[in-house]
Structures are given as C-alpha cells and as structure tokens.
XYZ file of C-alpha atoms in Angstrom:
588
model
C 97.831 94.052 126.439
C 101.693 95.468 126.511
C 104.251 93.559 125.000
C 106.144 92.700 128.083
C 102.872 90.802 129.668
C 102.824 89.198 126.199
C 106.530 88.378 127.116
C 106.288 86.756 130.145
C 103.923 84.073 129.621
C 103.699 81.043 130.654
C 104.286 78.301 127.622
C 101.681 75.917 128.627
C 99.456 75.573 126.078
C 96.223 76.005 127.313
C 97.684 79.303 128.917
C 98.695 80.308 125.371
C 95.057 79.725 123.997
C 93.740 81.476 126.481
C 95.727 84.454 125.518
C 94.589 83.956 121.891
C 90.966 84.095 122.667
C 91.254 87.092 124.116
C 93.426 89.046 121.999
C 92.834 87.820 118.498
C 90.453 88.958 116.218
C 88.273 86.765 114.506
C 86.148 87.005 111.189
C 87.015 87.059 107.422
C 86.655 89.793 104.888
C 82.697 89.972 104.493
C 81.576 88.578 101.311
C 85.366 87.461 99.768
C 85.846 84.463 98.089
C 89.869 83.579 97.785
C 91.841 81.654 95.537
C 94.865 83.667 96.100
C 98.436 82.010 95.424
C 96.741 78.475 94.787
C 98.449 78.076 91.264
C 95.487 77.112 89.454
C 95.979 76.743 85.721
C 92.524 77.236 84.549
C 92.333 76.758 80.644
C 88.764 76.177 79.869
C 85.239 76.043 81.526
C 85.673 72.657 83.019
C 88.770 73.349 84.664
C 87.075 76.587 86.013
C 83.987 74.128 87.457
C 84.601 74.638 91.243
C 85.248 78.242 90.996
C 82.438 78.919 88.967
C 80.465 77.168 91.434
C 81.560 78.635 94.304
C 81.037 82.145 93.107
C 77.078 80.913 91.779
C 76.623 79.641 95.495
C 78.379 82.460 97.140
C 75.516 84.872 98.449
C 76.601 88.800 98.779
C 79.663 88.473 96.746
C 81.559 91.016 97.180
C 85.257 90.511 96.388
C 87.364 87.874 94.167
C 90.561 87.257 94.415
C 92.228 85.350 91.874
C 95.936 86.585 92.093
C 98.757 83.806 91.507
C 96.733 81.683 89.139
C 96.487 81.627 85.453
C 93.376 82.027 83.502
C 93.187 81.385 79.764
C 89.794 82.946 77.510
C 87.416 79.948 77.969
C 87.921 79.660 81.935
C 87.639 83.448 81.955
C 84.333 83.759 79.786
C 83.100 80.614 82.671
C 84.012 82.967 85.617
C 82.357 85.826 84.315
C 78.949 84.072 83.604
C 78.487 83.392 87.055
C 79.575 86.981 87.976
C 76.577 88.024 85.828
C 74.258 87.919 88.924
C 76.454 89.794 91.530
C 75.000 93.284 91.870
C 76.507 93.443 95.196
C 80.402 93.011 93.976
C 82.673 95.336 94.508
C 86.444 94.238 94.703
C 88.518 92.770 91.898
C 91.836 91.277 93.171
C 93.088 90.167 89.868
C 97.013 90.709 90.050
C 99.384 88.312 88.684
C 96.206 86.021 87.002
C 97.633 85.426 83.390
C 101.198 83.762 84.029
C 102.046 82.536 80.733
C 99.257 83.261 78.599
C 99.616 85.191 75.018
C 99.097 88.410 75.323
C 96.728 88.473 73.104
C 95.025 86.116 75.371
C 94.282 88.714 77.571
C 91.954 91.491 76.183
C 89.196 89.053 75.503
C 89.624 87.274 79.020
C 89.259 91.190 80.507
C 86.735 92.017 77.869
C 84.441 88.908 79.407
C 84.938 89.768 82.875
C 84.446 93.235 82.671
C 80.967 93.143 80.525
C 79.609 90.503 83.255
C 80.455 93.360 85.941
C 78.322 95.940 83.899
C 75.460 93.470 83.163
C 75.589 92.619 87.197
C 74.952 95.952 87.890
C 78.332 96.005 90.354
C 79.849 99.118 91.833
C 83.493 98.538 92.126
C 85.721 100.023 94.415
C 88.741 98.019 93.626
C 90.308 97.198 90.703
C 94.019 95.549 91.042
C 95.297 94.017 87.678
C 98.932 94.633 88.765
C 101.731 92.252 87.281
C 100.113 91.172 84.154
C 102.636 91.949 81.772
C 99.190 92.958 79.099
C 100.858 95.907 77.551
C 98.732 98.433 75.653
C 96.361 95.902 74.453
C 95.662 94.835 77.834
C 94.322 98.436 78.740
C 91.803 98.268 75.855
C 90.470 95.455 77.196
C 89.369 97.466 80.554
C 88.450 100.648 78.576
C 85.201 99.951 78.306
C 84.568 98.638 82.064
C 86.509 102.120 83.123
C 83.764 104.187 81.401
C 81.004 102.464 82.329
C 78.806 102.993 85.456
C 80.856 100.012 87.341
C 83.784 102.498 88.008
C 81.934 105.279 88.911
C 82.493 104.639 92.535
C 86.200 103.240 91.817
C 88.702 104.305 94.597
C 91.549 102.341 93.973
C 93.217 101.345 90.706
C 96.448 99.066 90.930
C 98.211 98.493 87.516
C 101.904 98.144 88.746
C 104.086 96.182 86.177
C 101.707 95.707 83.461
C 104.191 97.026 80.460
C 101.593 99.535 79.234
C 104.007 102.113 77.507
C 103.010 105.607 76.658
C 99.919 104.174 74.143
C 98.472 102.569 77.256
C 99.340 105.414 79.836
C 97.223 107.304 77.214
C 94.229 105.091 76.899
C 93.939 104.955 80.508
C 93.776 108.458 81.227
C 91.401 108.978 78.185
C 88.941 106.252 79.641
C 89.657 107.877 83.231
C 88.893 111.232 82.252
C 85.337 109.886 80.303
C 84.495 108.353 83.031
C 84.628 111.369 85.448
C 82.520 113.057 82.549
C 79.980 110.313 82.804
C 79.942 109.690 86.524
C 79.778 113.792 86.899
C 76.808 114.063 84.550
C 74.896 111.515 87.242
C 76.283 113.881 90.422
C 78.555 111.071 91.475
C 82.303 112.173 90.147
C 84.462 109.485 89.900
C 86.772 110.202 93.118
C 89.848 107.973 92.800
C 91.702 107.638 96.188
C 94.642 105.226 95.051
C 96.427 105.044 91.819
C 99.555 102.812 91.462
C 101.389 102.161 88.077
C 104.734 101.497 88.646
C 107.359 99.822 86.025
C 104.923 100.818 82.975
C 107.131 102.664 80.644
C 104.542 105.775 80.701
C 107.447 108.155 80.110
C 106.890 112.141 79.109
C 103.779 111.359 77.433
C 101.806 108.804 79.178
C 102.546 110.662 82.742
C 101.099 113.793 80.875
C 98.103 112.288 80.020
C 97.553 110.900 83.463
C 98.300 114.352 84.830
C 95.117 115.772 82.856
C 93.424 112.981 84.725
C 94.580 113.358 88.088
C 93.898 117.326 87.747
C 90.326 116.655 86.858
C 89.482 114.189 89.823
C 91.332 115.967 92.270
C 90.271 113.043 94.984
C 94.070 110.999 94.655
C 95.343 110.227 98.330
C 97.904 107.944 97.370
C 100.280 107.628 93.633
C 102.878 105.451 93.101
C 104.338 105.915 89.764
C 107.906 104.748 90.146
C 110.148 103.817 87.505
C 108.589 105.089 84.640
C 111.125 106.776 82.587
C 109.788 109.995 83.057
C 111.721 113.435 83.114
C 111.026 116.950 83.283
C 108.380 117.768 81.265
C 106.432 114.675 82.494
C 107.047 115.543 86.275
C 106.063 119.146 85.800
C 102.700 118.119 84.554
C 102.379 115.393 86.979
C 103.339 118.169 89.701
C 100.640 120.737 88.381
C 98.062 117.701 88.913
C 99.183 117.223 92.396
C 98.322 120.972 93.297
C 94.385 119.819 92.693
C 94.818 117.045 94.882
C 95.038 118.528 98.207
C 94.249 115.031 99.883
C 97.255 113.352 98.889
C 99.366 111.228 101.628
C 101.849 109.351 99.662
C 103.773 110.543 96.321
C 106.005 108.102 95.210
C 107.926 108.915 92.057
C 111.078 106.678 92.801
C 113.460 106.290 89.514
C 112.083 109.022 87.448
C 114.777 111.665 86.301
C 113.307 115.085 87.528
C 116.702 116.868 87.336
C 116.508 120.514 89.021
C 113.569 121.698 86.696
C 111.041 119.048 87.422
C 112.437 119.018 91.303
C 111.520 122.613 91.227
C 107.867 122.089 89.888
C 107.333 119.639 92.322
C 108.608 121.567 95.176
C 105.897 124.405 94.509
C 103.496 121.480 94.324
C 104.245 120.331 97.263
C 103.153 123.852 99.050
C 99.810 123.172 98.241
C 99.958 119.245 99.918
C 99.527 119.801 103.550
C 98.355 116.623 104.178
C 101.193 114.663 102.519
C 103.020 111.669 104.508
C 105.231 110.473 102.585
C 107.065 111.491 99.669
C 109.521 109.335 97.999
C 112.015 111.037 95.533
C 114.759 108.864 95.691
C 116.649 108.079 92.595
C 115.373 110.989 90.632
C 118.324 113.439 90.133
C 116.830 116.285 91.946
C 120.315 117.998 92.418
C 121.196 120.660 94.722
C 118.926 123.335 93.539
C 116.102 120.567 93.531
C 116.838 119.308 97.218
C 116.643 123.204 98.259
C 113.647 123.889 96.599
C 111.983 121.068 98.203
C 113.614 122.025 101.390
C 111.582 125.535 101.356
C 108.415 123.447 100.701
C 109.032 121.198 103.955
C 110.022 123.773 105.795
C 107.097 126.195 105.493
C 104.329 123.326 105.755
C 103.904 120.240 105.539
C 102.889 119.534 109.282
C 102.070 115.270 108.992
C 105.718 114.620 107.012
C 106.604 111.216 107.993
C 109.366 110.196 105.605
C 111.358 111.873 102.976
C 113.205 109.725 100.538
C 115.750 112.485 98.347
C 118.500 109.321 98.057
C 120.783 109.148 95.013
C 119.678 112.926 93.759
C 123.236 113.971 93.105
C 122.413 116.327 96.291
C 125.557 118.277 98.040
C 126.672 118.658 101.441
C 124.847 122.173 101.493
C 121.579 121.190 100.381
C 121.555 117.921 102.114
C 121.789 120.373 104.974
C 119.221 122.268 103.777
C 116.869 119.394 103.802
C 117.656 118.772 107.585
C 117.074 121.843 108.665
C 113.604 121.713 107.021
C 112.805 118.742 108.801
C 114.088 119.172 112.662
C 110.692 120.451 113.413
C 108.351 117.980 111.789
C 107.311 115.945 115.126
C 105.894 113.033 113.202
C 108.773 112.405 110.968
C 109.782 108.637 111.006
C 112.292 108.540 108.149
C 115.074 110.946 105.975
C 116.779 109.142 103.387
C 119.691 111.255 101.764
C 121.902 108.084 101.211
C 123.790 107.952 97.826
C 124.248 111.615 97.582
C 127.471 113.720 97.024
C 128.010 114.822 100.919
C 131.515 113.890 101.085
C 133.060 112.890 104.205
C 132.276 116.201 105.869
C 129.248 116.864 104.771
C 128.130 112.982 105.882
C 129.267 114.195 109.457
C 127.897 117.318 109.654
C 124.303 115.982 108.460
C 124.611 113.407 111.460
C 125.651 115.997 113.803
C 122.606 118.219 113.226
C 120.340 115.316 113.186
C 121.743 114.179 116.427
C 121.326 117.783 118.098
C 117.956 117.581 117.554
C 117.783 114.124 119.015
C 116.429 112.647 115.434
C 119.416 110.612 114.276
C 117.385 107.558 114.363
C 115.347 108.762 111.856
C 118.392 109.417 109.494
C 118.459 106.564 107.012
C 122.210 104.879 106.266
C 124.624 107.252 104.452
C 126.779 104.193 103.580
C 126.513 104.958 99.691
C 127.609 108.304 99.803
C 129.477 109.153 96.266
C 131.928 111.467 98.126
C 132.597 115.161 97.286
C 131.007 116.150 93.564
C 133.200 116.346 90.715
C 134.934 119.454 89.171
C 133.039 118.711 85.955
C 129.412 118.465 87.699
C 127.831 121.576 85.717
C 129.085 120.345 82.840
C 127.554 117.060 82.972
C 124.084 118.773 84.113
C 124.395 120.328 80.859
C 124.888 116.939 79.209
C 122.716 115.255 81.106
C 119.914 117.819 80.105
C 120.413 117.265 76.559
C 120.523 113.988 76.599
C 116.864 114.446 78.524
C 115.605 116.315 75.255
C 117.372 113.583 73.088
C 115.631 110.890 74.522
C 112.323 112.608 74.700
C 112.687 112.935 70.999
C 113.322 109.272 70.316
C 110.942 108.243 72.510
C 107.757 106.925 70.363
C 110.420 104.705 68.152
C 111.810 103.064 70.889
C 108.125 102.367 72.175
C 107.436 100.833 68.975
C 110.310 98.852 68.471
C 109.380 97.267 72.478
C 106.028 96.630 71.814
C 106.906 94.603 68.678
C 109.318 92.447 70.549
C 106.604 92.011 73.347
C 104.028 91.054 71.053
C 106.003 87.497 70.666
C 106.701 87.021 74.472
C 104.100 85.916 76.414
C 103.157 87.393 79.278
C 104.954 84.858 81.812
C 107.787 87.318 81.954
C 108.333 90.516 83.961
C 108.015 93.573 81.329
C 111.181 95.621 82.563
C 111.092 99.523 82.342
C 112.708 101.627 79.598
C 116.118 102.448 80.244
C 116.001 105.819 82.479
C 117.925 108.817 80.959
C 120.382 108.280 84.015
C 121.714 104.686 84.464
C 119.935 103.104 87.789
C 122.836 102.965 90.554
C 123.182 99.327 92.079
C 120.518 99.421 95.302
C 122.410 99.241 98.597
C 121.329 97.409 102.036
C 119.138 100.554 103.611
C 117.764 100.953 100.135
C 116.492 97.357 99.970
C 115.300 97.650 103.673
C 113.429 100.915 103.027
C 111.344 99.672 99.810
C 111.847 95.773 99.493
C 112.122 94.253 96.222
C 113.181 90.927 94.763
C 115.678 92.441 92.248
C 117.269 94.772 95.010
C 117.871 91.375 96.879
C 119.344 89.595 94.386
C 121.581 92.776 93.058
C 123.319 93.165 96.472
C 125.468 90.038 95.365
C 126.716 86.832 97.052
C 127.159 88.673 100.270
C 124.019 89.970 100.729
C 123.440 87.913 103.887
C 126.296 89.491 105.642
C 125.119 93.013 104.206
C 121.925 92.976 105.455
C 122.793 90.943 109.047
C 125.702 94.302 109.504
C 122.488 96.521 108.842
C 120.279 95.108 111.208
C 120.474 95.593 115.179
C 120.205 91.970 116.266
C 119.789 93.388 119.996
C 116.664 94.712 119.172
C 113.739 92.578 118.882
C 111.732 94.994 117.286
C 114.209 95.839 114.417
C 114.822 92.677 114.120
C 111.185 91.543 113.475
C 110.877 94.421 111.173
C 113.865 93.454 109.294
C 112.727 89.921 109.179
C 108.976 91.010 107.736
C 110.429 93.408 105.134
C 113.080 90.584 103.700
C 110.271 87.996 103.747
C 107.903 89.910 101.955
C 109.935 89.606 98.860
C 109.600 85.645 99.245
C 109.205 83.959 96.182
C 108.448 79.709 96.026
C 108.348 79.884 92.175
C 111.883 81.676 91.984
C 114.570 79.646 93.483
C 117.389 82.671 92.912
C 115.223 84.942 95.355
C 113.727 81.919 97.606
C 117.346 81.222 98.733
C 118.117 84.932 98.807
C 115.700 85.558 101.294
C 116.270 82.510 103.143
C 119.781 83.056 103.896
C 119.842 86.344 104.629
C 116.699 85.566 107.245
C 118.973 83.046 108.528
C 121.986 85.101 108.447
C 120.257 87.618 110.576
C 118.013 85.693 113.356
C 121.255 82.915 114.117
C 122.618 85.704 115.076
C 120.097 87.186 117.036
C 119.159 83.935 119.251
C 122.854 83.336 119.870
C 123.104 87.109 121.143
C 123.044 86.778 125.089
C 120.671 90.119 125.407
C 118.163 89.086 122.473
C 114.791 88.666 124.005
C 113.317 85.506 121.913
C 109.696 86.059 123.242
C 109.672 89.621 122.926
C 110.926 89.302 119.541
C 107.780 86.943 119.030
C 105.642 89.019 120.331
C 106.556 91.946 118.320
C 105.973 89.700 115.023
C 102.508 88.774 116.145
C 102.057 92.331 116.493
C 103.231 93.404 113.047
C 101.256 90.429 111.549
C 98.237 91.934 113.234
C 97.385 89.010 115.198
C 97.512 91.018 118.731
C 97.490 94.458 119.640
C 100.143 96.598 121.317
C 100.085 99.211 123.429
C 102.797 101.018 121.738
C 100.826 101.692 118.546
C 102.763 99.503 116.432
C 100.683 99.788 113.015
C 100.441 95.780 110.922
C 101.970 95.264 107.737
C 99.589 94.082 104.963
C 100.439 90.348 105.235
C 101.452 88.292 102.166
C 102.272 85.054 102.213
C 106.058 84.813 101.866
C 105.739 86.480 105.495
C 104.292 82.787 106.637
C 106.367 80.836 104.021
C 109.663 82.390 105.367
C 108.587 81.436 108.870
C 108.108 77.968 108.310
C 111.350 78.017 107.094
C 112.538 79.555 110.516
C 111.060 77.128 113.073
C 112.435 74.684 110.957
C 115.653 75.690 112.129
C 118.061 74.880 114.825
C 118.626 78.400 116.142
C 114.991 78.757 116.756
C 114.268 78.386 120.613
C 111.415 75.386 120.527
C 109.786 76.658 123.300
C 108.205 79.867 121.022
C 106.533 77.288 119.096
C 103.421 76.963 120.926
C 102.726 80.682 121.057
C 103.050 80.952 117.403
C 100.897 77.405 116.931
C 97.939 78.965 119.229
C 98.213 82.208 117.336
C 98.279 80.900 113.756
C 95.042 78.297 115.238
C 93.010 80.909 115.143
C 90.563 82.767 112.159
C 92.196 86.147 111.776
C 91.270 88.642 108.709
C 95.279 89.529 108.328
C 95.714 85.797 107.419
C 92.593 85.424 105.236
C 94.669 85.893 101.830
C 97.471 83.484 102.724
C 95.452 80.307 103.031
C 97.838 77.709 101.510
C 101.013 79.593 103.344
C 99.050 79.442 106.349
C 98.338 75.841 106.364
C 101.694 75.132 105.421
C 102.878 77.312 108.622
C 100.444 75.457 110.875
C 101.404 72.178 109.936
C 104.742 72.536 110.391
C 104.496 74.329 113.867
C 102.499 71.183 114.881
C 105.505 68.849 113.996
C 108.551 70.706 115.301
C 106.052 71.380 118.923
C 108.008 69.700 121.526
C 105.870 66.506 122.760
C 105.186 66.926 126.878
C-alpha cells in the first residue's frame, strides 16, 4: 500500500487495527531464544537457572541472544551444559555479554560455551562477540571453536570493539586459516561472508595477518575494519587480499591512515571489485593522488556503487572534481561524501556546480567542514607524515605490550579505545554523525549539538525527518545518562520544530517511520533499518511530549501490538513503548 494511502486513513482504532492486520507481517525468527537487553547479572548456575531451563525445553533451538547481559564463568558453564544437546544450533548473538567481568573470567567462559557447541555438533553461521573488550586472551577463548567443524559453515564473524590488539589479530587470522584448511579437506571450505572488527588496535601486523586469511577464503561480501591504526603497509596487504574477494559489496576502513601509497594500492584492488556498493575511506588521508587513483577505478568500473566516502582525506579541489566526474554516470549512487577536505571556497562551489549540472546535488554530503585551500607547506607535511608512519610502525610492538599490561588490570566494563592513529582524529561534524552515527560523535558535537543537527535536517520533508530520527535514536543508551540526554535533546529539537512547521505532514512522518521500522511495506521501495532498542526507547519519549500529535498515537499502538520479526530483538523496549502508548492515547 502506498504511503499516501496510509497517510489518509481514519484514526478510528478499528480501522487502524484492520490496516495493521493486512499490512504487518507476523512471526518471529525461527528457533530463536532471546534475552537481549534484559540486563541480567548471571554469576552462578542458580542465577542462570531460568535460561538453562528455557534452553533445555526449546526443541530445535537455532539461535541464542544474550546481548546486554553479564555472564560469569559458572553461569556460562551451566548455559553451556544446556547447549550440549542442541545439534540444530546456528547463531550466537553474544555481544556485550561480559560487562563488569574481569578479563580473566572471559576466556574460560568462552571455552565452556565453545566446547558445548562442538559437542552438540552445531554448525554455526553467525558468531557475534562484539563489545566484549576481552583482549588477546579472549581470542584464545574462541580459538579452538574457530578451528572446529562447528565453524566450517560460518558466514558472519563480528568482533567489533574487543580490544584484540596485534596479538589477538594474529591468533584470529591463524585460526581462520586453519579452519579453511581443515574444512577444505572435507570439501566444504570456510566461506565467510561478513567480517567485522572495528576498534581493535590491529595495526599493520594484525591487518596483514588477517589479509592472508581473507585472500585464502575469497568469499567476503562485507569487511568492516574502521579505527584500527592501520598504515599503508597494512592497507596494501588488505588491498591485495580484497582483489581475491570478487563478491565484496561493502568495504569500510574508516579512520585508518592510507596515505597516497595505501590509497593507490586500494584503488588497484577496486578495479577487481565489480560488486562493490559501499566504499568508506573517510578520515583515511588518501590525499590528492590517492583520490585521483580511486576516481580512475570508479570511472572504469564499479557499476553498482551506492556510497563513496572520501571525507577528511586532505583532498584538494582538482582531485575532488576528478571524483565527481567519476561518479556522475553511476546511476545507483546514493551518497558522495567529500567533507573536511582542502577544497577551498572555489573548489566547494565547483564540486556543487558539477553535481548540480548532472542532477546529483542531492547525493552530495555537506561540505560545511571544508578545511579551505591547502597550505603551502603541504609537501613538507606529507614527508613528515610518511616519516611518522615509519616511526609508529617501529614503536608498535612496544606500545602494544604496554597497553595490554595496563588493560590486564582493568575490567571489561570499560570500552577499549583504539590506539592513537598517526594523524590526530578530527572532531566529527554533523554530516559525519548522520552518515555513520555513534555515541562518541554525538557527544563531541558539544553543547550546541541539538541546534547543529536540527539545522542539517530538512524538517519540511517527512521522510528525511524520520530517517534522521532513527539515526539519532540508534545511539541511545539507557545506562549512559550523557548519551541518553544528548539523544533526547537532539530529537526534541528536530521533532518540535518539525511538528510546529505548517507544511509538515505528521501522518506522513508516522507512515514513513513504520515503513523504516519494517512494520509495513511501501511501494516506494524504502529499505527498512535494523531495529535496535534505542529506536523504540526514543520513540517512547517522543510520544509523551506535547509537540507529538496525540491523534497519531492510535496508529503507532495498532502496529506495535502486532507480532513482527523486526521488533523481536527489542522485547523490553517494545513493552515499554506499548505501555506508554496506552497511557497517552486519547480516551474516546
């Protein structure tokens, strides 16, 4: 049903319910047991008793969600015992599962769980251990599992923000190589599709080791390795590996230090990647020659390219224009980001004019953070930076040892920060936050963040407003007051302005929101987002505010009350939203 049809519906509850029945898909993920976001503190077998019982009684269990809980060694052993008979098990959603635990507790807990899966004869497709801050020792805790038959079928490996370091990266690479070797001997070679390992301090040696595994597998479709302190030697190794993965669709190496050497190597790799859709080389210092090399590769191929991010790369106007020329015939392009470079006022105008001339100006990201014309001593700075690269590479092992010694005394409740990159990170701007949202970026926008974000959002456009709302809400953290308040203040600024704008269509906003949340379908082929609890928690706040029209509450309540796969992972947040909707709904 088209959005215009939905926008014109009567607000009578029975009609809304009828629409919900006809449009909403019901059902949950087959075989999934979820405790996501419940904040359970599982110290021993007794505290894990309910979960153990649920697992034992769940016939055909395929997935277990434990995100947002904290699991001790004894509790992990009890859960593992229950998993030993689950031969159908496939998906481990175990990110953020050890908050507050000592690093020494995590490896034995992981060993127990891994041993259980191997004993059960499980064939995993997804292993997600992101945000667990377990360091190199944590990788050792999954080393045996990764080499086993349980992982011969692995398709997604997510280890974002785990503090693996160089040592952990090498252990991980060796495990994947061994898994590929053993699985190939059984004529079922490991064919990993998604690899995520941002913010892990992998640096050159870790990245180079993993590149060997990537090259061997040749099956990757998504690679996400931002913020790892990788310089041009590591980038070059990854570039070589990527050439052997022709099905690659997404390559995210944001906030590593390419320099021209790494950028040119990566440009060569792109010539082999005809399926690439998203390239994120933002904050990678690709510099003018690197940008031109990338532009050449884009121009010669990449027929399905959708996003190209070359922001904060010290790119000059002539190089930026080469990039613009390269993308102007890409009919699937959705976004080009050239912000934070050295275009200067005239360069920015030339880029905008060129994009305008080919009717693509709407695809160009903001240039508000442009650094102006390049300095005269750019060449001198470039030489200095290359020397710094080499010095950093020499010092890396010593720094790694010092960092790991310090982290041994910290518990894993703190987020591991990546090692300092060669080039000091620039403060994020609004467009950077909206393109790739994170709590840190939002907080770094400062006290005026709400106003700054509001100024970037076209509140006369219901779809853009709904999209902005979901991006901001995605970083919401109930347990972090600073982030929570920043998210809600920013959302209030945008939506209060939107709903007070005479031309703003509230019904359209709600309709688009429901489409983006995956609750209804649209003829406009709008792609739904992956729903996280923050989306619903922020929406719960919004519906309580005076600016939100109460006549829209009934629509939201009708759709939220239906079982839907997209909301299954947000049980507590969904329940809270439903309860609030019932309280604020106008009584007839």
